[in-house]
Coordinates of C-alpha atoms and ligand atoms in Angstrom, one line a residue:
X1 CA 19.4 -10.2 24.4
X2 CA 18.0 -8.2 21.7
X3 CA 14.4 -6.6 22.2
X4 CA 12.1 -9.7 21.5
X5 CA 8.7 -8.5 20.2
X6 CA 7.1 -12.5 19.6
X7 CA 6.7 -14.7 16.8
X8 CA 10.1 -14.7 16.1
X9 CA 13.3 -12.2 15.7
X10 CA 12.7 -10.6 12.4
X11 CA 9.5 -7.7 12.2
X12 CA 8.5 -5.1 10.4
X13 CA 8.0 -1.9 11.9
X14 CA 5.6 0.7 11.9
X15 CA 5.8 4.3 13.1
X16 CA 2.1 5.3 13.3
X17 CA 3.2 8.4 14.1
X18 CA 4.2 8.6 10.4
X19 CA 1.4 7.7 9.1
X20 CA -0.7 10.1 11.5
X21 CA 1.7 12.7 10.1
X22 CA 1.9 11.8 6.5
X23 CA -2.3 12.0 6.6
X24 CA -2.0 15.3 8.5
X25 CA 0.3 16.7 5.6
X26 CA -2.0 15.9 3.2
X27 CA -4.8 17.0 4.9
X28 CA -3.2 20.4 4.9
X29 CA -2.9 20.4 1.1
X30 CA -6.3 19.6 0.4
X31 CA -8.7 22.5 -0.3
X32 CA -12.2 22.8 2.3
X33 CA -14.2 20.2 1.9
X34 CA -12.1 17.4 -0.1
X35 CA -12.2 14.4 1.9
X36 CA -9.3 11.5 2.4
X37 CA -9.5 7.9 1.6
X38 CA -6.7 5.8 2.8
X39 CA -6.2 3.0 0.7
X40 CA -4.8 0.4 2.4
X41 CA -5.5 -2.2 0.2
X42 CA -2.7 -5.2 0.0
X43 CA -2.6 -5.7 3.9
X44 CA -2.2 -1.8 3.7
X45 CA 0.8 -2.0 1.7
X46 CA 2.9 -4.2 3.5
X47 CA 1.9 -2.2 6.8
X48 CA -0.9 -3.9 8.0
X49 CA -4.5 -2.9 7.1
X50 CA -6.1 -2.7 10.6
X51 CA -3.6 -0.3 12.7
X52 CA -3.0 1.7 9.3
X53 CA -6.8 2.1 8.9
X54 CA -6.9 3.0 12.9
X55 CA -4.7 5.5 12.7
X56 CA -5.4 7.0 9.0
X57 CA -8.9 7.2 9.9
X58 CA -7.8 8.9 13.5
X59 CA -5.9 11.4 11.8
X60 CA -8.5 12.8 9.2
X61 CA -8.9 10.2 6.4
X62 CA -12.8 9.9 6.1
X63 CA -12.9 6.6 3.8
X64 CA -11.0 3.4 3.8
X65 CA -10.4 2.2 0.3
X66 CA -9.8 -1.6 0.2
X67 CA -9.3 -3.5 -3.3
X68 CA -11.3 -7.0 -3.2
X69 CA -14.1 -7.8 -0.7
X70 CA -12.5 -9.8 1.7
X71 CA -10.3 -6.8 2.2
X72 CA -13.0 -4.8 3.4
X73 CA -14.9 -7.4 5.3
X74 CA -11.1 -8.0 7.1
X75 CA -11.4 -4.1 8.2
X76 CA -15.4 -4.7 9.3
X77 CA -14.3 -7.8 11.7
X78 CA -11.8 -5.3 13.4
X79 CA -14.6 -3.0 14.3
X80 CA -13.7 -0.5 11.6
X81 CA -17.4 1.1 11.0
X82 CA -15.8 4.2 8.3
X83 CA -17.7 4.0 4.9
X84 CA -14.9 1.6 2.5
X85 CA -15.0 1.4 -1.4
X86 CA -13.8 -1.6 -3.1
X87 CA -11.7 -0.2 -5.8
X88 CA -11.5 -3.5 -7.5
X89 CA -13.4 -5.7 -9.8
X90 CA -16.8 -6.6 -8.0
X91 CA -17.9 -10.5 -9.8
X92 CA -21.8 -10.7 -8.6
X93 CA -21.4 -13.8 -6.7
X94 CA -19.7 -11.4 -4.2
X95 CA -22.7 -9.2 -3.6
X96 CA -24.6 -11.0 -0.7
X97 CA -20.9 -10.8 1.3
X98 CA -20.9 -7.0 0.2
X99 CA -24.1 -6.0 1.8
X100 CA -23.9 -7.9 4.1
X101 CA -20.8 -5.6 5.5
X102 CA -22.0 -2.3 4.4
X103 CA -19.4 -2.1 2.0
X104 CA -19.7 -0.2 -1.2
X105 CA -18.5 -1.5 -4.2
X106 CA -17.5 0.0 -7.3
X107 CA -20.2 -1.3 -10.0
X108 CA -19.1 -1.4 -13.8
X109 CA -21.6 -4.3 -15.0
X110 CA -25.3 -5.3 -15.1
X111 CA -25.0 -8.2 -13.4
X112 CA -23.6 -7.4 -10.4
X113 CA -26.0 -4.3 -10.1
X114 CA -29.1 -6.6 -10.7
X115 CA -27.1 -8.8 -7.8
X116 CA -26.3 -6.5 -5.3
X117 CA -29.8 -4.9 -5.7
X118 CA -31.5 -7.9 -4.9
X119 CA -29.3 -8.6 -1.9
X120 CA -30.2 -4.9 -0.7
X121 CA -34.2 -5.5 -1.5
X122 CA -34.2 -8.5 0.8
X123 CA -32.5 -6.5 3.3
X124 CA -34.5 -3.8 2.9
X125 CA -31.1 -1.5 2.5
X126 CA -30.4 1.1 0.1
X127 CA -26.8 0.2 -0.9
X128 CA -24.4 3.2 -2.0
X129 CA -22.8 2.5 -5.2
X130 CA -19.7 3.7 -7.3
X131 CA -19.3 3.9 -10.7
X132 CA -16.1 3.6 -12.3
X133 CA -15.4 5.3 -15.6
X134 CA -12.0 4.0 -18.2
X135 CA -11.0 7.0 -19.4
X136 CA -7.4 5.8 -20.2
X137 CA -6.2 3.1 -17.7
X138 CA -7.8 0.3 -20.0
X139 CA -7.9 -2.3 -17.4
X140 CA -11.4 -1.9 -16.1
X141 CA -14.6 0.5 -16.3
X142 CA -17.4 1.8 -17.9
X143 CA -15.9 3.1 -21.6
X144 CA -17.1 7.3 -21.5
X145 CA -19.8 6.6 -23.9
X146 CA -21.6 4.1 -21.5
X147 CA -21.4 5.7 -18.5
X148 CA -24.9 7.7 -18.9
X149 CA -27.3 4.3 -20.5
X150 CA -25.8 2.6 -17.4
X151 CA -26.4 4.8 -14.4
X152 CA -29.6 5.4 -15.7
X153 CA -30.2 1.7 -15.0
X154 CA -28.6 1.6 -11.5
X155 CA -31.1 4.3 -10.8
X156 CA -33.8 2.9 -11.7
X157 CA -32.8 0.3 -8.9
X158 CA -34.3 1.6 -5.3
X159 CA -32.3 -0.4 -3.3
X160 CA -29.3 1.0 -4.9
X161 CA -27.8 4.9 -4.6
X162 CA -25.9 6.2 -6.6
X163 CA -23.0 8.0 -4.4
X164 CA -19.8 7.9 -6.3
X165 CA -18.3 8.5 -9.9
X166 CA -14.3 7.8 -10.5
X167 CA -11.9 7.0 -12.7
X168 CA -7.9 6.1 -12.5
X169 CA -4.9 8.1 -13.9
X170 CA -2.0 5.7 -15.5
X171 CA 0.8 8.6 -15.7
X172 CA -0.3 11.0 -12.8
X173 CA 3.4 10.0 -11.4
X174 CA 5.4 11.2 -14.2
X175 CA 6.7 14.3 -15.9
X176 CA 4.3 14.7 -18.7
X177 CA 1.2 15.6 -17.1
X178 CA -0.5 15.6 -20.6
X179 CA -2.3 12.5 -20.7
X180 CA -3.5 12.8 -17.1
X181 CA -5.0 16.1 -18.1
X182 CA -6.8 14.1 -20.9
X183 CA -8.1 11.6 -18.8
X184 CA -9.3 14.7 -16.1
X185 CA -10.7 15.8 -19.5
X186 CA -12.5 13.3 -20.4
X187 CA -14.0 12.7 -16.8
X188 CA -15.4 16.0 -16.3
X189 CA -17.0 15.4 -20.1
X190 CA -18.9 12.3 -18.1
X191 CA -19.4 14.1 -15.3
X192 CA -21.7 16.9 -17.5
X193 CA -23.3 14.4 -20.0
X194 CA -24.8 13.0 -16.2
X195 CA -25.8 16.2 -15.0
X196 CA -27.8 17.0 -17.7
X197 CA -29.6 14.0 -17.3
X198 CA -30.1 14.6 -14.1
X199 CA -27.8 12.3 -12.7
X200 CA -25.6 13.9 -9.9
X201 CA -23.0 12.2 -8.0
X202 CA -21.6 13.4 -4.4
X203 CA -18.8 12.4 -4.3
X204 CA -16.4 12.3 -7.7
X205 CA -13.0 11.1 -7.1
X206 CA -10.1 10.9 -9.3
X207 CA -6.7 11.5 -7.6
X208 CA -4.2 9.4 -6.3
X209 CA -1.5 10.4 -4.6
X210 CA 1.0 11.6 -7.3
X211 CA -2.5 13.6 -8.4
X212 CA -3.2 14.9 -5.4
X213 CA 0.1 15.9 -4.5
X214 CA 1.1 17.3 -8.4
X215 CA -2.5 18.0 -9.6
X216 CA -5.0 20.0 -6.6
X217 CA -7.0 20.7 -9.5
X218 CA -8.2 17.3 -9.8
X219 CA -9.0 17.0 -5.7
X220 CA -12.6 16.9 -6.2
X221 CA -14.5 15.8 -3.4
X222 CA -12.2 13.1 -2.7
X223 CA -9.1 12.1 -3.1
X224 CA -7.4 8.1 -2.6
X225 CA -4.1 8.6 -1.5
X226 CA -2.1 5.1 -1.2
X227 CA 1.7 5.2 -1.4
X228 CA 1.8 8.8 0.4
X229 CA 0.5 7.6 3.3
X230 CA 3.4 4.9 4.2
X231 CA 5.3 7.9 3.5
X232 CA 6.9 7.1 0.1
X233 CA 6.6 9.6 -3.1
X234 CA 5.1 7.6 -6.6
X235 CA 8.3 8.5 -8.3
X236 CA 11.4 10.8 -8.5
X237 CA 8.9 12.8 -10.7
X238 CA 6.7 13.7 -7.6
X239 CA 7.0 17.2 -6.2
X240 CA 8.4 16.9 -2.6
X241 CA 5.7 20.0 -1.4
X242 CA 4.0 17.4 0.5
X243 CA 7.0 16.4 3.3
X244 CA 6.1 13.0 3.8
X245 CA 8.3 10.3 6.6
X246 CA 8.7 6.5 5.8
X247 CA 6.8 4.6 7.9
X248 CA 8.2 1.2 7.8
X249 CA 11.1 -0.2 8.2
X250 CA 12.5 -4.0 8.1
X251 CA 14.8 -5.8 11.0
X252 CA 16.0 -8.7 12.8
X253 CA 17.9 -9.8 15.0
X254 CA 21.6 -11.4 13.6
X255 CA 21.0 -15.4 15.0
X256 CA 24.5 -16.4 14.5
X257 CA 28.2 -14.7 13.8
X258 CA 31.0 -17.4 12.4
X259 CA 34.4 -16.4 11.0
X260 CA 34.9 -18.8 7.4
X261 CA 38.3 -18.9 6.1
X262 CA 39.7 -17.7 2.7
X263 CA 37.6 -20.3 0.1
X264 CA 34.7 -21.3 2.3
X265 CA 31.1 -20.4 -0.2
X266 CA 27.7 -19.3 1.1
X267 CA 24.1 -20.7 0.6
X268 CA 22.9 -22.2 -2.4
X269 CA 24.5 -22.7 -5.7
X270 CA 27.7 -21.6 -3.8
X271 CA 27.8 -18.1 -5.7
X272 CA 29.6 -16.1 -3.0
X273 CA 33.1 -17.4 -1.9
X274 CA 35.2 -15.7 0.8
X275 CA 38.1 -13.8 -0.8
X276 CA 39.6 -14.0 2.5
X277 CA 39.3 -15.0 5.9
X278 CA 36.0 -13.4 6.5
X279 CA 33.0 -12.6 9.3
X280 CA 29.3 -13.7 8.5
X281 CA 26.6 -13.2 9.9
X282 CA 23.1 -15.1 9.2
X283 CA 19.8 -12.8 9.0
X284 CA 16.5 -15.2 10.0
X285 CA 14.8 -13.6 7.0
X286 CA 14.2 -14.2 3.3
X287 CA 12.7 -14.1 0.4
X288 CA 9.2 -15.6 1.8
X289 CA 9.2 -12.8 4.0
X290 CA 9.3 -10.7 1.0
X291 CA 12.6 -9.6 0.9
X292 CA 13.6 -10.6 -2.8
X293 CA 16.1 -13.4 -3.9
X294 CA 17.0 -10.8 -6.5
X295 CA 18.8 -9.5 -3.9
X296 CA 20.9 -12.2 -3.5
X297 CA 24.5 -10.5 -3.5
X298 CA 22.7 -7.3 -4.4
X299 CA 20.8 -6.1 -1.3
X300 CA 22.7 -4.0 1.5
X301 CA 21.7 -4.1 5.2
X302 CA 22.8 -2.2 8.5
X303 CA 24.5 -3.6 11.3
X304 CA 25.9 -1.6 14.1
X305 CA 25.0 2.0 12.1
X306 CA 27.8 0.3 9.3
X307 CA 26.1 -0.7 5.6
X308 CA 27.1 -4.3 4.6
X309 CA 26.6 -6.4 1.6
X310 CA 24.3 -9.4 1.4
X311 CA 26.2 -12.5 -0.1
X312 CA 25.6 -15.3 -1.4
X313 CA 21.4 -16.8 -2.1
X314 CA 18.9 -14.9 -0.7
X315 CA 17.2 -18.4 0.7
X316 CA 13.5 -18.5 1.3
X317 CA 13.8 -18.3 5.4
X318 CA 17.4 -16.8 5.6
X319 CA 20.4 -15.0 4.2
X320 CA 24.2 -14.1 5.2
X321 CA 25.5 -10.4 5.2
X322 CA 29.4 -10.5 5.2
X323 CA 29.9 -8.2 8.6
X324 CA 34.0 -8.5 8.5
X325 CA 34.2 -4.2 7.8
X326 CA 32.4 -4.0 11.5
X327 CA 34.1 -4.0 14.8
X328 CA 32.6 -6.5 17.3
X329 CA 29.4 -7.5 15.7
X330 CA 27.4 -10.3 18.0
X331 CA 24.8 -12.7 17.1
X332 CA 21.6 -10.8 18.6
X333 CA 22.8 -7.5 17.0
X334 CA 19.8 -6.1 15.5
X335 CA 19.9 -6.0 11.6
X336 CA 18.3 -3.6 8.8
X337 CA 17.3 -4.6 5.9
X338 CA 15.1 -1.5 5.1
X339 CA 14.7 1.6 7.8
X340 CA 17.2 3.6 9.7
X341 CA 19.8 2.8 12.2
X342 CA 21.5 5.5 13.9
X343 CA 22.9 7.9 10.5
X344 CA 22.6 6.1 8.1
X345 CA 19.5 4.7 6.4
X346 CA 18.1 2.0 3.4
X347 CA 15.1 3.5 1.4
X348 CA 12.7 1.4 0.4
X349 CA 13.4 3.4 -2.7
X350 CA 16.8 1.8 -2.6
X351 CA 15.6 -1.5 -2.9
X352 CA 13.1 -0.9 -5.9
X353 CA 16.4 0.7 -7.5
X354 CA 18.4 -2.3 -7.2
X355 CA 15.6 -4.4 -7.8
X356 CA 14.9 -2.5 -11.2
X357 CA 10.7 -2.3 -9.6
X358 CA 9.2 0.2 -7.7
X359 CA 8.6 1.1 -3.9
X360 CA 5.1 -0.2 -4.1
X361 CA 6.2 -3.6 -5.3
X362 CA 8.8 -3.9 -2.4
X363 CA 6.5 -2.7 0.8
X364 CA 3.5 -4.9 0.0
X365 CA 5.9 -8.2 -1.0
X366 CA 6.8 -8.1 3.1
X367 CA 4.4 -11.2 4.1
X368 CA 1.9 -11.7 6.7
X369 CA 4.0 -14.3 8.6
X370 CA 6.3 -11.7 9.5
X371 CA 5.1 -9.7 13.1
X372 CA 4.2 -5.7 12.8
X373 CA 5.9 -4.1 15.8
X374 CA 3.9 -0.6 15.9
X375 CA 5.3 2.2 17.4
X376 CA 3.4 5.2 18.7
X377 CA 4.6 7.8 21.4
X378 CA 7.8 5.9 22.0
X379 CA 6.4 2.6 23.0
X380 CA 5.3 -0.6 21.2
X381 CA 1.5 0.1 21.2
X382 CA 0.8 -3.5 19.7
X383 CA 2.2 -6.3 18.1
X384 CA 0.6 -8.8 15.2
X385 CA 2.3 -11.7 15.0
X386 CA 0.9 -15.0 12.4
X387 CA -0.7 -16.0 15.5
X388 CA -2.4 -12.9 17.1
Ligands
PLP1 C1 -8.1 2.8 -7.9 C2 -7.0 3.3 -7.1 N1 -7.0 4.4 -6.5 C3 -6.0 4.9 -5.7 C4 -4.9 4.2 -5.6 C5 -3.7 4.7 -4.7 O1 -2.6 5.0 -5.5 P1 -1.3 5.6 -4.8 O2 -0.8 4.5 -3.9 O3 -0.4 5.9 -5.9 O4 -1.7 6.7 -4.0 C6 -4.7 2.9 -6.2 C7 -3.5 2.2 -6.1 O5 -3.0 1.5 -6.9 C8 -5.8 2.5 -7.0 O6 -5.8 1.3 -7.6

């Protein structure tokens, strides 16, 4: 029998160690007194938001950054007591459940101000706020030229503080740093049309991790690093300074091994037929788990250190990899779909490539119903299954 870690035999797994490590690294690229938010928003990308939090916040992150509410009240139920910013869009009916968990939300209109400052009054708290400026992302924000009218308001609010100021980069990944350095431009305008109003904010925050890996200039006081802490670089474009380890990978165990002669078809809409008299072998996995039916007869895995094709559909619970190339596979064998296996390896990068998507987009698709198996020190330190 393979290693059975419950819930059933395909996982994800986790190397905190990586993550402890990948937090370390850029911990050691950050200047004095920057500080680190892990965002581990999206069930952590892919990775699981509570051990990811654990161990970011273990390893020198000071701030959790979560992207809706129940995100952050999630982290609060498993004990996590760090400060956390909800990066995302904050309606007012959500203010009562976000002062109620000390979280502190990014603020970009009146009405949730006026909401979450009565929820504080009644409390008798003095909620810390963010504000978030669009100074190029034109998704969400206060437009430059508002900034100043609004935080006036907020401060005229006691049971609000204001703590935070930030905006978003849209091409801090690529190349062409020009238009990040107008958005940094742009920011720091903000930032000095405040001051002279008297309006200072501790902690100002602009970086993500292709700016805070590309850009220390722009480290501020803190910086919210996502995609570096699982390990992964934002794009080819990235500077590899920061060494950084993948921290997940993607298995199961092979549940059955049948020989189909020359002619027999695989799976749905019978769109892989054996050119010959072949070896199959069925992968409990698919693309409700998140691994992608645009895979189907695309996607590569590893069984017995040997890469193999995927054939045929990529079904919602399962799919076939044709194993005939490898010398005594068994059903049990363990399987990787993403991850390492003795030399040779699948990149998560690899699958955004033949996926036409990015890294991000194939971590966080991997879905709650499959366990996390983490590993720390050698040894399974816990496992999360749909159940536990
Ligand atoms: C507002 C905000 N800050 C930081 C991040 C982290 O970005 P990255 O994963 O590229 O580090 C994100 C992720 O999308 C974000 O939305």
């Amino acid at each position: 029998m393979g290693q059975w870690f419950g819930g059933r035999p395909a996982w994800a797994e986790i190397d905190l160690e990586a993550i402890a490590a990948n937090v370390a690294a850029l911990q050691r690229h950050l200047s004095g007194p920057t500080q680190l938010m892990a965002v581990v928003k999206a069930n952590a990308y892919g990775h699981g938001a509570e051990m990811v939090a654990r161990t970011a916040l273990e390893s020198g992150a000071t701030w959790l950054g979560v992207n809706t509410v129940d995100e952050g009240v999630q982290l609060r139920r498993a004990g996590l007591t760090a400060p956390i910013l909800v990066l995302g869009h904050c309606p007012p009916q959500e203010a009562a459940k976000v002062v109620a968990n000390h979280l502190t939300p990014t603020v970009t209109t009146l009405e949730t101000a006026l909401a979450l400052a009565s929820d504080s009054a009644e409390r008798g708290l003095a909620t810390p706020v963010h504000l978030k400026v669009d100074t190029g992302m034109g998704r969400y924000g206060l437009l430059p030229e508002e900034v100043v009218a609004f935080a006036r308001r907020v401060a005229a609010l006691p049971s609000l503080r204001l703590e935070g100021l930030w905006t978003h980069f849209a091409t801090a990944d690529e190349a062409d740093k020009s238009f990040t350095w107008q958005q940094f431009r742009v920011y720091q305008a903000v930032v000095r049309r405040l001051e002279e109003d008297g309006l200072v904010f501790p902690l100002r925050h602009v970086a993500n991790s292709a700016a805070t890996i590309d850009l220390p200039e722009t480290h501020l006081d803190l910086v919210r690093c996502g995609l570096s802490i699982y390990g992964l670089y934002p794009s080819p474009q990235t500077s590899r300074t920061v060494p950084l380890r993948p921290a997940l990978a993607l298995k199961a165990h092979l549940a059955r091994v049948c020989r189909l002669p020359a002619g027999a078809s695989v799976g749905y809409g019978r769109t892989w037929v054996a050119p010959r008299p072949s070896v199959i072998a069925l992968v409990p996995l698919g693309y409700a788990d998140g691994y992608r039916r645009a895979l189907s007869n695309r996607g590569v895995a590893l069984v017995r250190g040997q890469r193999v094709p995927v054939i045929g559909r990529v079904s919602m619970d399962q799919l076939t990899v044709d194993v005939s190339s490898v010398p005594d596979v068994r059903s049990d064998d363990e399987v990787v779909l993403i991850g390492r296996q003795g030399e040779a390896e699948i990149a998560a990068d690899e699958v955004a490539d033949m996926l036409g998507t990015i890294n991000y987009e194939v971590t966080t698709a991997i879905a709650a119903r499959l366990p996390r198996v983490y590993w720390r020190g050698g040894e399974v330190v816990r496992v999360q299954t749909l159940l536990e």
